[in-house]
Short mmCIF file of C-alpha atoms in Angstrom, two decimals:
data_model
loop_
_atom_site.label_atom_id
_atom_site.label_comp_id
_atom_site.label_asym_id
_atom_site.label_seq_id
_atom_site.Cartn_x
_atom_site.Cartn_y
_atom_site.Cartn_z
CA MET A 1333 -93.79 -7.97 104.71
CA ALA A 1334 -90.74 -5.72 104.75
CA LYS A 1335 -89.00 -5.00 101.49
CA LYS A 1336 -85.31 -5.66 101.22
CA PHE A 1337 -83.08 -3.36 99.27
CA LEU A 1338 -79.63 -4.46 98.26
CA LEU A 1339 -77.11 -1.74 97.71
CA GLU A 1340 -74.07 -2.61 95.74
CA ILE A 1341 -71.41 -0.29 97.09
CA GLN A 1342 -68.04 -0.38 95.45
CA PRO A 1343 -65.15 1.75 96.64
CA GLU A 1344 -63.90 4.31 94.18
CA PRO A 1345 -60.87 2.74 92.54
CA ALA A 1346 -57.52 4.43 92.79
CA LEU A 1347 -56.16 5.80 89.57
CA TYR A 1348 -53.98 3.33 87.73
CA THR A 1349 -51.93 3.79 84.60
CA PHE A 1350 -50.68 0.70 82.77
CA LEU A 1351 -47.64 0.99 80.53
CA GLY A 1352 -46.59 -1.95 78.36
CA ILE A 1353 -42.92 -2.60 77.63
CA SER A 1354 -41.68 -4.98 74.95
CA CYS A 1355 -37.98 -5.77 75.18
CA HIS A 1356 -35.33 -8.49 75.16
CA LEU A 1357 -33.90 -7.60 78.58
CA LYS A 1358 -33.94 -9.51 81.84
CA ASP A 1359 -36.03 -7.96 84.61
CA TYR A 1360 -33.06 -6.87 86.72
CA ARG A 1361 -31.38 -5.20 83.74
CA LEU A 1362 -34.55 -3.38 82.70
CA SER A 1363 -35.17 -2.13 86.24
CA TYR A 1364 -31.56 -0.91 86.47
CA LEU A 1365 -31.86 1.00 83.18
CA ILE A 1366 -35.24 2.48 84.14
CA ASN A 1367 -33.68 3.61 87.41
CA GLN A 1368 -30.86 5.27 85.47
CA LYS A 1369 -33.13 6.99 82.92
CA LEU A 1370 -35.93 8.12 85.25
CA GLY A 1371 -34.03 8.60 88.49
CA TYR A 1372 -36.17 5.93 90.15
CA LEU A 1373 -35.17 3.38 92.74
CA LEU A 1374 -37.09 0.29 91.64
CA ILE A 1375 -36.36 -2.39 94.24
CA LYS A 1376 -36.84 -6.11 93.69
CA LYS A 1377 -39.52 -7.51 95.97
CA GLU A 1378 -41.02 -10.95 96.44
CA ASP A 1379 -42.48 -12.30 93.18
CA LEU A 1380 -46.19 -11.74 92.62
CA VAL A 1381 -47.76 -15.19 92.84
CA THR A 1382 -51.12 -15.56 91.16
CA ARG A 1383 -53.32 -18.17 89.55
CA SER A 1384 -53.77 -18.56 85.82
CA TYR A 1385 -57.12 -18.11 84.10
CA ASN A 1386 -58.05 -21.78 84.45
CA LEU A 1387 -57.44 -21.48 88.23
CA LYS A 1388 -55.41 -24.69 88.26
CA ASN A 1389 -51.87 -23.40 87.95
CA VAL A 1390 -49.97 -20.98 90.15
CA ALA A 1391 -47.13 -18.90 88.75
CA GLY A 1392 -44.72 -16.26 90.06
CA PHE A 1393 -44.03 -13.05 88.19
CA SER A 1394 -41.05 -10.78 88.79
CA PHE A 1395 -42.01 -7.69 90.81
CA TYR A 1396 -40.26 -4.36 91.49
CA GLN A 1397 -41.57 -1.42 93.50
CA TYR A 1398 -40.77 2.30 93.81
CA ASN A 1399 -42.46 5.02 95.86
CA ASP A 1400 -42.33 8.24 93.83
CA GLU A 1401 -42.73 10.77 96.64
CA ASP A 1402 -42.18 13.76 94.34
CA ASN A 1403 -45.22 12.87 92.21
CA TYR A 1404 -47.25 11.20 94.99
CA CYS A 1405 -47.55 7.84 93.27
CA PHE A 1406 -46.30 4.26 93.46
CA CYS A 1407 -44.61 2.56 90.51
CA PHE A 1408 -44.54 -1.19 90.01
CA LEU A 1409 -42.60 -3.06 87.36
CA LEU A 1410 -44.21 -6.42 86.77
CA SER A 1411 -43.15 -9.18 84.43
CA ASN A 1412 -45.88 -10.38 82.10
CA ARG A 1413 -44.17 -13.76 81.64
CA SER A 1414 -43.18 -16.51 84.00
CA GLU A 1415 -41.47 -19.76 83.04
CA GLU A 1416 -44.59 -21.15 81.38
CA PHE A 1417 -47.44 -18.66 81.78
CA ILE A 1418 -48.47 -15.19 80.65
CA LEU A 1419 -50.04 -12.95 83.27
CA VAL A 1420 -52.19 -10.98 80.81
CA PRO A 1421 -52.84 -13.20 77.77
CA GLU A 1422 -54.48 -10.34 75.84
CA MET A 1423 -51.09 -8.60 75.84
CA LYS A 1424 -48.80 -11.37 74.56
CA GLN A 1425 -46.49 -8.83 72.91
CA VAL A 1426 -45.84 -7.15 76.28
CA ASP A 1427 -42.90 -8.49 78.29
CA PHE A 1428 -43.24 -6.10 81.26
CA MET A 1429 -45.88 -3.79 82.63
CA MET A 1430 -45.21 -0.66 84.58
CA ILE A 1431 -48.23 0.03 86.73
CA ILE A 1432 -48.44 3.50 88.23
CA GLU A 1433 -50.83 3.93 91.13
CA GLY A 1434 -51.89 7.52 91.62
CA GLU A 1435 -52.73 10.50 89.52
CA ILE A 1436 -50.21 11.27 86.80
CA ARG A 1437 -50.22 14.10 84.29
CA ASN A 1438 -50.21 13.27 80.58
CA SER A 1439 -46.97 15.19 80.11
CA ARG A 1440 -45.28 13.10 82.83
CA LYS A 1441 -46.65 9.88 81.31
CA GLU A 1442 -45.29 10.82 77.86
CA GLN A 1443 -41.94 11.69 79.44
CA ILE A 1444 -41.78 8.26 81.12
CA LEU A 1445 -42.66 6.50 77.85
CA LYS A 1446 -40.03 8.54 75.96
CA HIS A 1447 -37.32 7.61 78.47
CA ILE A 1448 -38.27 3.92 78.41
CA ARG A 1449 -38.24 3.88 74.59
CA SER A 1450 -34.71 5.35 74.64
CA ILE A 1451 -33.37 2.32 76.57
CA PRO A 1452 -31.30 0.02 74.32
CA ASN A 1453 -33.04 -3.28 73.48
CA VAL A 1454 -36.48 -1.87 74.32
CA LEU A 1455 -38.56 -2.43 71.22
CA THR A 1456 -41.49 -0.27 72.28
CA SER A 1457 -43.43 1.08 75.22
CA PHE A 1458 -47.01 2.29 75.18
CA GLU A 1459 -50.00 2.97 77.39
CA ILE A 1460 -52.37 0.05 77.88
CA GLN A 1461 -56.02 0.98 78.19
CA VAL A 1462 -57.38 -0.69 81.34
CA PRO A 1463 -60.58 -2.05 79.66
CA ALA A 1464 -58.33 -3.97 77.22
CA ILE A 1465 -57.33 -6.24 80.12
CA LYS A 1466 -60.12 -8.69 80.87
CA ASN A 1467 -58.98 -9.53 84.37
CA HIS A 1468 -57.80 -6.05 85.41
CA ALA A 1469 -59.91 -6.08 88.58
CA SER A 1470 -58.40 -9.34 89.83
CA LEU A 1471 -54.91 -8.23 88.74
CA LEU A 1472 -55.23 -5.00 90.71
CA SER A 1473 -56.66 -6.90 93.67
CA ASP A 1474 -53.72 -9.34 93.60
CA LEU A 1475 -51.32 -6.41 93.30
CA GLU A 1476 -52.84 -4.57 96.27
CA MET A 1477 -52.81 -7.70 98.43
CA HIS A 1478 -49.21 -8.43 97.44
CA VAL A 1479 -48.06 -4.89 98.28
CA SER A 1480 -49.95 -5.04 101.58
CA PHE A 1481 -48.25 -8.36 102.41
CA ILE A 1482 -44.80 -6.97 101.53
CA ASN A 1483 -45.37 -3.83 103.64
CA ARG A 1484 -46.51 -5.94 106.60
CA ILE A 1485 -43.44 -8.18 106.37
CA GLU A 1486 -41.08 -5.19 106.05
CA LYS A 1487 -42.70 -3.51 109.04
CA LEU A 1488 -42.20 -6.66 111.11
CA MET A 1489 -38.56 -6.85 110.10
CA TYR A 1490 -37.87 -3.36 111.45
CA LEU A 1491 -39.69 -3.68 114.77
CA PRO A 1492 -37.33 -3.23 117.73
CA LYS A 1493 -36.27 -6.48 119.33
CA VAL A 1494 -37.41 -6.98 122.91
CA VAL A 1495 -34.64 -8.19 125.19
CA VAL A 1496 -35.78 -10.27 128.11
CA GLY A 1497 -33.21 -10.53 130.84
CA VAL A 1498 -32.98 -12.22 134.21
CA ILE A 1499 -33.05 -9.87 137.18
#
């Protein structure tokens, strides 16, 4: 009888940096001030809709996106709170998370944190260690699917319109 070997192949994950932000600002105000301080262009996108831990409730979380072409990375500003749910319950003190996809130098990360801390009404900002988030794999999966969906919709919006005429 032939032996069966199962190989568990997992793709190498992209590099992610999680920054926690605690503040008393609305999402649009925080994104505006981050844009001012860091020279970013965080743009409001469709809310990230995900299920809670008990898989019964669905909630939407505010979502902003910026493509940092100078540093070859993508920045996402994500609310940790919806009307009635918390996205990452282990981080109840965090109001927003800035997720940076791509490699980032420690000096650049410290510079970003310093600028965020200098924003009025921001209580603190700090790096979140990925293992501290229990559901980080599903959060990153939801994030990637959401960004893929947004990019697909935006690409469809800018397709040239075909004009069909009568000859």
